[in-house]
Short mmCIF file of C-alpha atoms in Angstrom, two decimals:
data_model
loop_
_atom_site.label_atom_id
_atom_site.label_comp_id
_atom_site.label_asym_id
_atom_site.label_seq_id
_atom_site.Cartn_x
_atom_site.Cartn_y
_atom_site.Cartn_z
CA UNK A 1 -8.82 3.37 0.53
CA UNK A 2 -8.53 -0.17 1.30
CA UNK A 3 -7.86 -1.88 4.73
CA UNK A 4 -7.25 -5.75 5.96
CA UNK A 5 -8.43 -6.18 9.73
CA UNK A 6 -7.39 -9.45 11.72
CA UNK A 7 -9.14 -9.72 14.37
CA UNK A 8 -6.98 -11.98 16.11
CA UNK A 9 -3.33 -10.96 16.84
CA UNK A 10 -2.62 -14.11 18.45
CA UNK A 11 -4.47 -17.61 18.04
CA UNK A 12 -4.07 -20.55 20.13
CA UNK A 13 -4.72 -23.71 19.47
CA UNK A 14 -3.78 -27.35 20.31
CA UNK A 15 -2.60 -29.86 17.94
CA UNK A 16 -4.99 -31.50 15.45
CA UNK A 17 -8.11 -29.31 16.67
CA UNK A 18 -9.30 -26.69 14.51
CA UNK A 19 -8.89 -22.81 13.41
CA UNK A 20 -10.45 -20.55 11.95
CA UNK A 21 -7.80 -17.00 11.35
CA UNK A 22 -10.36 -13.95 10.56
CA UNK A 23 -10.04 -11.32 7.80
CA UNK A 24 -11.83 -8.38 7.03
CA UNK A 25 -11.06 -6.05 4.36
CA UNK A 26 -12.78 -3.03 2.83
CA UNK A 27 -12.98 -2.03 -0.47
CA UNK A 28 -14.95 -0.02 -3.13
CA UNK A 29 -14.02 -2.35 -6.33
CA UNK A 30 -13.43 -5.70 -7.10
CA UNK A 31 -10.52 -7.22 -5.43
CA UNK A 32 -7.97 -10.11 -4.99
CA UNK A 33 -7.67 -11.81 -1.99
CA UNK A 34 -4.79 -13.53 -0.48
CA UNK A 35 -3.48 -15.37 2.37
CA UNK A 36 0.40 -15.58 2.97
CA UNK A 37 2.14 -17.47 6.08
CA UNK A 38 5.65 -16.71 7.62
CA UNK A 39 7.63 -19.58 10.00
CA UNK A 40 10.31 -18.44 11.70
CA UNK A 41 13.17 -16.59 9.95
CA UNK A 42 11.71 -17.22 6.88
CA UNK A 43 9.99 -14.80 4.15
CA UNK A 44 6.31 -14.45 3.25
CA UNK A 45 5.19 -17.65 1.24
CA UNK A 46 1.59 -18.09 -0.44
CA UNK A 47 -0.99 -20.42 0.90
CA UNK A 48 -3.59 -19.52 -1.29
CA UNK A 49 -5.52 -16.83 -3.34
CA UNK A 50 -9.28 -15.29 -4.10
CA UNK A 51 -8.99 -14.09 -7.73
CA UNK A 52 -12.93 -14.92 -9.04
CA UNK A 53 -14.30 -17.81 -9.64
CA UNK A 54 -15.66 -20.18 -6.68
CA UNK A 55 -15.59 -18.72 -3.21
CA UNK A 56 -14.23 -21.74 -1.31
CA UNK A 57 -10.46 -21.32 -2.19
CA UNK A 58 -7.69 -24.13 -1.23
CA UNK A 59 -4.00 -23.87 -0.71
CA UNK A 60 -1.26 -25.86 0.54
CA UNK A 61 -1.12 -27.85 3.53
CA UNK A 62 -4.41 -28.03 3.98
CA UNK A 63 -5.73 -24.66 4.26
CA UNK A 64 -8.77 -23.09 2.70
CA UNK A 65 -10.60 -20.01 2.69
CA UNK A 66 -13.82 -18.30 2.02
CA UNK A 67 -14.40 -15.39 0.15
CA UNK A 68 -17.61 -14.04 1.10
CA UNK A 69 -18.69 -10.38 -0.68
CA UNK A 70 -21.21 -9.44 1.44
CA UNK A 71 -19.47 -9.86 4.75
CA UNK A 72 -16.68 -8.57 2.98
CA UNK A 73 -14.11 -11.32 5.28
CA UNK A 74 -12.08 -14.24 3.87
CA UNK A 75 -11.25 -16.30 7.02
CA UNK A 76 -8.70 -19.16 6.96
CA UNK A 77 -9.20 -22.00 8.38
CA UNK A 78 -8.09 -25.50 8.89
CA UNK A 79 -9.33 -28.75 10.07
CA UNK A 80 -6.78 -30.15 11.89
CA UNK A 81 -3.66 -28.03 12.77
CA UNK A 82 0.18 -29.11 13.47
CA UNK A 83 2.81 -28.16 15.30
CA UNK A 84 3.99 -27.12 11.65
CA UNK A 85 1.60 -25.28 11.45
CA UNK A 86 2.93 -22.57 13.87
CA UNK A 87 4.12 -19.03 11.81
CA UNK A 88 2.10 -15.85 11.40
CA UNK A 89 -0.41 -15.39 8.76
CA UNK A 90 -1.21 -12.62 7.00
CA UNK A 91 -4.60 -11.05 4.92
CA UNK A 92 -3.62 -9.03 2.14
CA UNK A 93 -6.07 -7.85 -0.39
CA UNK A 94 -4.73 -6.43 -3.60
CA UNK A 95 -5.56 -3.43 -5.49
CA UNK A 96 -4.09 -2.56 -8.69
CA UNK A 97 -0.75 -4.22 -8.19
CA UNK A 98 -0.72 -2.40 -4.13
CA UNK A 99 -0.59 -5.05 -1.48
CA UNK A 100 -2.74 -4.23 1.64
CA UNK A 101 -1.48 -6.56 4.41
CA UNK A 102 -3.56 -6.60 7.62
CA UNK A 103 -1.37 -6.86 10.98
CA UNK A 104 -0.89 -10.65 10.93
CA UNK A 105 -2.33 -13.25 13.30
CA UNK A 106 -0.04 -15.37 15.05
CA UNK A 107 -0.61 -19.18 15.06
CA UNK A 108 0.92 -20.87 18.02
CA UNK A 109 0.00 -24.40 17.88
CA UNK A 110 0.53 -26.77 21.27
CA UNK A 111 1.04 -30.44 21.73
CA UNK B 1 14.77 -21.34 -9.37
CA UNK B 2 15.81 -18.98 -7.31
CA UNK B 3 13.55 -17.11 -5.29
CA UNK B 4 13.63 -13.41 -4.26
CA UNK B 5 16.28 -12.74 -2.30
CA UNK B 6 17.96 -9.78 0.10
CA UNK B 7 20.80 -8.28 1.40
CA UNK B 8 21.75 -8.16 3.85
CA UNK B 9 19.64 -10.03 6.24
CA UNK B 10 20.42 -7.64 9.21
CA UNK B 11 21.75 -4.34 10.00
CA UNK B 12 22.45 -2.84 12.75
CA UNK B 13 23.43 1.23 12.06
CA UNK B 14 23.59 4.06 14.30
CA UNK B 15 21.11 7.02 13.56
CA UNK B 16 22.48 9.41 10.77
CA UNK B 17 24.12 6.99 9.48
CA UNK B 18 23.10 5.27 5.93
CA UNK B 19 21.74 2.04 5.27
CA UNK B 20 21.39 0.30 1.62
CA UNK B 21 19.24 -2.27 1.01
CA UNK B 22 19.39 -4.85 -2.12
CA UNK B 23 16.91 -7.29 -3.19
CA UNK B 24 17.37 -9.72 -6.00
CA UNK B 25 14.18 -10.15 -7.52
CA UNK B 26 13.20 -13.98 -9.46
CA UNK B 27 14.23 -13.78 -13.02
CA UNK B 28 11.79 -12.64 -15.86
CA UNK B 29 10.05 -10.81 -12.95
CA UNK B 30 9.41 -7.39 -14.15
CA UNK B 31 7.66 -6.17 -11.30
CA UNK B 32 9.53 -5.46 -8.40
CA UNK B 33 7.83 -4.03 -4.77
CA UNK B 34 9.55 -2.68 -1.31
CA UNK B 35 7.35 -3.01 1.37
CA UNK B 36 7.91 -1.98 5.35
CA UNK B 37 6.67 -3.58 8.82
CA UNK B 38 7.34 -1.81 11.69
CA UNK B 39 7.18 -3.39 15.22
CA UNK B 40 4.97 -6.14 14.39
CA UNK B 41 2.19 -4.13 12.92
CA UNK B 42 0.68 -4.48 9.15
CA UNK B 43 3.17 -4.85 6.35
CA UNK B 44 3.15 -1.66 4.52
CA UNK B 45 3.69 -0.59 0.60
CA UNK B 46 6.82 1.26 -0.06
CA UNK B 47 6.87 1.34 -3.98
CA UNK B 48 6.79 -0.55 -7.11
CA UNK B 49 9.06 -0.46 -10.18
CA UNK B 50 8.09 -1.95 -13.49
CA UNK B 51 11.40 -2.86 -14.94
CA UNK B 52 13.75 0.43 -14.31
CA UNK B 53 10.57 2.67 -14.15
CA UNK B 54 8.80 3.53 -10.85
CA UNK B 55 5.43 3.00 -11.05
CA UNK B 56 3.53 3.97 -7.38
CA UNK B 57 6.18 5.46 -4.88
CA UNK B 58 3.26 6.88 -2.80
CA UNK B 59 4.30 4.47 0.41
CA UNK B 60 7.75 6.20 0.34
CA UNK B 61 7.93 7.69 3.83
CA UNK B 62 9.85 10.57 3.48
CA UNK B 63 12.52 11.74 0.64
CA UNK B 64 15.00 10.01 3.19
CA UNK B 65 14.65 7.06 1.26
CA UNK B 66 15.85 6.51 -2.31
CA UNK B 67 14.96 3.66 -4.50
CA UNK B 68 16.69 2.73 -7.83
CA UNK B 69 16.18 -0.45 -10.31
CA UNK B 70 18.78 0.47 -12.56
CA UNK B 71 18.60 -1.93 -15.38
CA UNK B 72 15.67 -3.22 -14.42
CA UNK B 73 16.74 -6.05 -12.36
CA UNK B 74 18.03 -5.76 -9.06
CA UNK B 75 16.75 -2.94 -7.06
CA UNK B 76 18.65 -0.92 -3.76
CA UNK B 77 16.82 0.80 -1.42
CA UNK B 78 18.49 3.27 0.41
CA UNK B 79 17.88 5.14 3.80
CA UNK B 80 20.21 8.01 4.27
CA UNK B 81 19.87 9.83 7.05
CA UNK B 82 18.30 6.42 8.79
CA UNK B 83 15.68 7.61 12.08
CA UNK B 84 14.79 5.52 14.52
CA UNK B 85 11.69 5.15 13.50
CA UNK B 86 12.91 3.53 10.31
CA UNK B 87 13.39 0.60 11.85
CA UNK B 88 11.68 -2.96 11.09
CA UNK B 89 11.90 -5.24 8.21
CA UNK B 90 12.11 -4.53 4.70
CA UNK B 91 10.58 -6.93 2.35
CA UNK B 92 11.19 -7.23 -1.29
CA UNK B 93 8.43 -9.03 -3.97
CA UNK B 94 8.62 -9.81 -7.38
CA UNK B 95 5.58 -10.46 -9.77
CA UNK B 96 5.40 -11.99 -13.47
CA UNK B 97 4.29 -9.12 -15.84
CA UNK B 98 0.30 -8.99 -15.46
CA UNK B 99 -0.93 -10.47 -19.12
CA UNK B 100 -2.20 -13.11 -17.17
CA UNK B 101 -4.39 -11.99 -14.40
CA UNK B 102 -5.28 -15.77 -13.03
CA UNK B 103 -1.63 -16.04 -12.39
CA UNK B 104 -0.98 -13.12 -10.02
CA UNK B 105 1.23 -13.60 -7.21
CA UNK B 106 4.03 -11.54 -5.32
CA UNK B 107 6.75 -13.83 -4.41
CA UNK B 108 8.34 -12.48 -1.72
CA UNK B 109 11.92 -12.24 -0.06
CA UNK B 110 13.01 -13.17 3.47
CA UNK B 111 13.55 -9.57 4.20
CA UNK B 112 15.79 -7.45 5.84
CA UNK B 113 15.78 -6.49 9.45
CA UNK B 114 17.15 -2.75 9.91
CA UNK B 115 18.16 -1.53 13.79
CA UNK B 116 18.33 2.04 14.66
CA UNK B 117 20.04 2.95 17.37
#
């Protein structure tokens, strides 16, 4: 069966300093990886995906993430975070069409 | 284009009462997924219909719950008797059909919140 830890329920972190959100999954086959972020009173929106190809994946607003196999973790991280930045992220890995989500980290940026 | 969307966006219901849940998925989507979180923990797989049919229903809870895609475009999602512990939010996705692999994505909806009292 698969399963998405986050280590971190709740991250945080002052502006423009930088993060790193942790995932862990487990899994028997090949998979695809994904990160998805949440503001406030809004739905689930992609920041970026693992599919194959080169680990070092980058999304939107800056984000990137590492898929590394032996580890088996695909942290998030940024450089410099904004106050924009605060919402909840969530790890899923995917596994024939079944989204695993880990329990989501929450991003609380400060000024 | 449109995006996924839901209705309602909250509900508040009394328990043994019934609850029904509609998401809109994007157009052209043929894959259409219901997933659950409960009280801030993971975000968990209800089902998945491709077009009308269902494909994986093994997140279903309980035969309390009853989902239909008739058509093959918008999907309900119904909770009849509702518990208590059914509440949390209900998300909705939608994916393109899967010929193309390197373009896999679920967009999701903003979800629904469903109260049990």
């Amino acid at each position: 069966a698969q399963s998405v830890t986050q280590l971190d329920s709740q991250v945080p972190v002052f502006e423009e300093a930088p993060v790193e959100l942790r995932c862990n999954y487990s899994s028997s086959v090949s998979v695809y990886l994904f990160w998805y972020v949440q503001y406030p009173n809004q739905g689930l929106q992609l920041l970026l995906k693992y599919l194959s190809g080169s680990t070092l994946v980058k999304g939107i607003n800056g984000f990137e993430a590492e898929f590394n196999k032996s580890q088996t973790s695909f942290h998030l991280r940024k450089p410099s975070v904004h106050i924009s930045d605060t919402a909840e992220y969530f790890c899923a890995v995917d596994n024939f069409n079944k989204f695993y989500f880990g329990s989501g980290t929450k991003l609380n940026v400060k000024p | 284009e449109a995006g996924v969307t839901q209705f309602p966006s909250h509900s508040v219901i009394e328990k043994g009462q019934t609850v029904t849940l509609r998401c809109d998925p994007i157009s052209g989507h043929d894959n259409l997924y219901w997933y659950r979180r409960v009280m801030g923990k993971e975000i968990k797989f209800l089902l998945h219909f491709v077009k009308e049919s269902k494909q994986d229903e093994s997140g279903m809870p309980n035969n309390r719950f009853l989902a239909e895609r008739t058509g093959g475009t918008y999907s309900t999602l119904k909770v009849q008797p509702a518990e208590l512990e059914d509440s949390g939010v209900y998300f909705c996705a939608s994916s393109q059909p899967l010929a193309d692999r390197r373009a896999y994505e679920q967009f999701f909806g903003p979800g629904t919140r469903l109260t049990v009292l």
